[in-house]
Structure formats: C-alpha cells, structure tokens
PDB file of C-alpha atoms in Angstrom:
ATOM      1  CA  MET T1451     -52.041 -18.898 -56.295  1.00  0.00           C
ATOM      2  CA  GLU T1452     -48.633 -20.485 -55.884  1.00  0.00           C
ATOM      3  CA  SER T1453     -47.210 -21.105 -52.435  1.00  0.00           C
ATOM      4  CA  ALA T1454     -44.109 -19.158 -51.428  1.00  0.00           C
ATOM      5  CA  VAL T1455     -40.749 -20.774 -52.068  1.00  0.00           C
ATOM      6  CA  SER T1456     -38.051 -20.221 -49.474  1.00  0.00           C
ATOM      7  CA  GLN T1457     -34.977 -18.482 -50.889  1.00  0.00           C
ATOM      8  CA  GLN T1458     -31.515 -18.516 -49.332  1.00  0.00           C
ATOM      9  CA  LEU T1459     -29.787 -15.159 -49.706  1.00  0.00           C
ATOM     10  CA  ARG T1460     -26.007 -15.369 -49.588  1.00  0.00           C
ATOM     11  CA  VAL T1461     -23.062 -13.049 -50.030  1.00  0.00           C
ATOM     12  CA  LEU T1462     -20.824 -13.996 -52.933  1.00  0.00           C
ATOM     13  CA  PRO T1463     -17.120 -14.138 -52.081  1.00  0.00           C
ATOM     14  CA  GLY T1464     -14.873 -11.291 -53.172  1.00  0.00           C
ATOM     15  CA  GLU T1465     -15.405  -7.676 -54.144  1.00  0.00           C
ATOM     16  CA  PHE T1466     -17.031  -6.418 -57.332  1.00  0.00           C
ATOM     17  CA  VAL T1467     -16.984  -3.265 -59.443  1.00  0.00           C
ATOM     18  CA  VAL T1468     -19.665  -1.798 -61.692  1.00  0.00           C
ATOM     19  CA  GLU T1469     -18.421  -0.486 -65.033  1.00  0.00           C
ATOM     20  CA  HIS T1470     -20.451   1.583 -67.466  1.00  0.00           C
ATOM     21  CA  LEU T1471     -19.225   1.119 -71.031  1.00  0.00           C
ATOM     22  CA  GLY T1472     -20.297   3.218 -73.992  1.00  0.00           C
ATOM     23  CA  GLU T1473     -23.094   2.550 -76.437  1.00  0.00           C
ATOM     24  CA  GLY T1474     -22.244  -0.364 -78.723  1.00  0.00           C
ATOM     25  CA  ALA T1475     -19.372  -1.568 -76.513  1.00  0.00           C
ATOM     26  CA  PRO T1476     -18.715  -5.311 -76.764  1.00  0.00           C
ATOM     27  CA  PRO T1477     -18.925  -7.446 -73.625  1.00  0.00           C
ATOM     28  CA  PRO T1478     -15.531  -7.661 -71.919  1.00  0.00           C
ATOM     29  CA  ASP T1479     -13.442 -10.805 -71.991  1.00  0.00           C
ATOM     30  CA  GLY T1480     -12.971 -12.638 -68.743  1.00  0.00           C
ATOM     31  CA  GLY T1481     -15.167 -13.201 -65.752  1.00  0.00           C
ATOM     32  CA  TRP T1482     -18.232 -11.082 -65.065  1.00  0.00           C
ATOM     33  CA  LEU T1483     -21.278 -11.506 -62.901  1.00  0.00           C
ATOM     34  CA  SER T1484     -23.829  -9.500 -64.870  1.00  0.00           C
ATOM     35  CA  LEU T1485     -24.173  -7.700 -68.212  1.00  0.00           C
ATOM     36  CA  VAL T1486     -27.008  -5.245 -68.831  1.00  0.00           C
ATOM     37  CA  ARG T1487     -27.355  -3.548 -72.208  1.00  0.00           C
ATOM     38  CA  ALA T1488     -29.492  -0.413 -72.383  1.00  0.00           C
ATOM     39  CA  PRO T1489     -29.748   2.373 -74.969  1.00  0.00           C
ATOM     40  CA  GLU T1490     -27.125   4.339 -72.976  1.00  0.00           C
ATOM     41  CA  GLY T1491     -24.553   1.545 -73.151  1.00  0.00           C
ATOM     42  CA  LEU T1492     -23.433  -1.597 -71.404  1.00  0.00           C
ATOM     43  CA  THR T1493     -23.193  -2.022 -67.625  1.00  0.00           C
ATOM     44  CA  VAL T1494     -20.893  -4.778 -66.381  1.00  0.00           C
ATOM     45  CA  VAL T1495     -20.640  -6.173 -62.848  1.00  0.00           C
ATOM     46  CA  ARG T1496     -17.346  -8.008 -62.520  1.00  0.00           C
ATOM     47  CA  PRO T1497     -14.865  -9.071 -59.836  1.00  0.00           C
ATOM     48  CA  SER T1498     -12.445  -6.332 -58.816  1.00  0.00           C
ATOM     49  CA  ARG T1499      -8.899  -6.771 -60.092  1.00  0.00           C
ATOM     50  CA  PRO T1500      -5.696  -6.473 -58.097  1.00  0.00           C
ATOM     51  CA  GLY T1501      -4.085  -3.100 -58.605  1.00  0.00           C
ATOM     52  CA  GLU T1502      -7.256  -1.231 -59.560  1.00  0.00           C
ATOM     53  CA  GLY T1503      -7.000   2.366 -58.460  1.00  0.00           C
ATOM     54  CA  PRO T1504      -7.929   3.330 -54.913  1.00  0.00           C
ATOM     55  CA  GLY T1505     -10.819   5.377 -56.340  1.00  0.00           C
ATOM     56  CA  ALA T1506     -12.520   2.262 -57.726  1.00  0.00           C
ATOM     57  CA  GLU T1507     -15.745   1.764 -55.799  1.00  0.00           C
ATOM     58  CA  ARG T1508     -16.045  -1.843 -54.645  1.00  0.00           C
ATOM     59  CA  TRP T1509     -19.272  -3.686 -53.910  1.00  0.00           C
ATOM     60  CA  SER T1510     -20.430  -6.885 -52.248  1.00  0.00           C
ATOM     61  CA  ALA T1511     -22.824  -9.074 -54.205  1.00  0.00           C
ATOM     62  CA  LEU T1512     -25.897 -10.825 -52.840  1.00  0.00           C
ATOM     63  CA  TYR T1513     -27.316 -13.865 -54.586  1.00  0.00           C
ATOM     64  CA  GLY T1514     -30.723 -15.389 -54.007  1.00  0.00           C
ATOM     65  CA  GLY T1515     -31.034 -17.689 -56.981  1.00  0.00           C
ATOM     66  CA  ASP T1516     -30.473 -21.132 -55.507  1.00  0.00           C
ATOM     67  CA  THR T1517     -34.091 -22.057 -56.223  1.00  0.00           C
ATOM     68  CA  ALA T1518     -35.767 -21.140 -59.500  1.00  0.00           C
ATOM     69  CA  HIS T1519     -38.945 -19.079 -59.327  1.00  0.00           C
ATOM     70  CA  ALA T1520     -41.338 -17.733 -61.926  1.00  0.00           C
ATOM     71  CA  VAL T1521     -40.738 -14.145 -63.026  1.00  0.00           C
ATOM     72  CA  ASP T1522     -44.358 -13.267 -62.303  1.00  0.00           C
ATOM     73  CA  VAL T1523     -44.248 -14.276 -58.616  1.00  0.00           C
ATOM     74  CA  PRO T1524     -45.117 -11.109 -56.681  1.00  0.00           C
ATOM     75  CA  GLY T1525     -43.140  -9.915 -53.724  1.00  0.00           C
ATOM     76  CA  MET T1526     -39.707 -11.342 -54.543  1.00  0.00           C
ATOM     77  CA  LEU T1527     -37.945  -7.985 -54.266  1.00  0.00           C
ATOM     78  CA  ALA T1528     -39.831  -7.057 -51.082  1.00  0.00           C
ATOM     79  CA  ALA T1529     -38.996 -10.460 -49.585  1.00  0.00           C
ATOM     80  CA  LEU T1530     -35.297  -9.691 -50.051  1.00  0.00           C
ATOM     81  CA  LEU T1531     -35.323  -6.013 -49.107  1.00  0.00           C
ATOM     82  CA  ALA T1532     -37.565  -6.058 -46.024  1.00  0.00           C
ATOM     83  CA  PRO T1533     -35.190  -8.175 -43.852  1.00  0.00           C
ATOM     84  CA  LEU T1534     -32.185  -6.145 -45.051  1.00  0.00           C
ATOM     85  CA  ALA T1535     -33.945  -2.897 -44.170  1.00  0.00           C
ATOM     86  CA  ALA T1536     -34.956  -4.279 -40.777  1.00  0.00           C
ATOM     87  CA  ALA T1537     -31.298  -5.141 -40.123  1.00  0.00           C
ATOM     88  CA  GLY T1538     -30.225  -1.611 -41.056  1.00  0.00           C
ATOM     89  CA  VAL T1539     -28.393  -2.675 -44.225  1.00  0.00           C
TER      90      VAL T1539
END
C-alpha cells in the first residue's frame, strides 16, 4: 500500500463558466480549463468573459493537482470533499 501524499487545494483566480455544446461540436478556440466529450456533446469549463449576460452562471475553480498521484489511489475525492463539507462549503 502506498503512503498518502499531501495535496494542496487552491482556488484558481477568476470566475469560470460551464458551457454545454452539441454533439460533434469542435473544441472552442481560446483559453479553457477543461474539455469533456460525452455522447451528449462537449462540456467546456472556461474563464468568464467581460460582457457575458447577467444570467451566465459563474463558478470558482478548485485545483488540487500540484503533486501527481496515481489514478488508482483510493480516497482522493473523499480527501478533498470531507474538509469542504466540514467547513460548510
């Protein structure tokens, strides 16, 4: 069994939006944080842009990837969510 590796969780600067693009949509040009393609289409997490409508839902982004870890290490999600839940986030 591998020993636990300490991860530093940080808030990325700025605000982000989540866009759901149709099936077969190409990735957008410009900066983005995450692209996820599924059978239903493409989901893009990108920085919010000045002038986007007031109805655009904005998000903060957390990042915990300063130290690489194996994808099969158990408990990574719980290690991030438990302290957030305890803090009422």
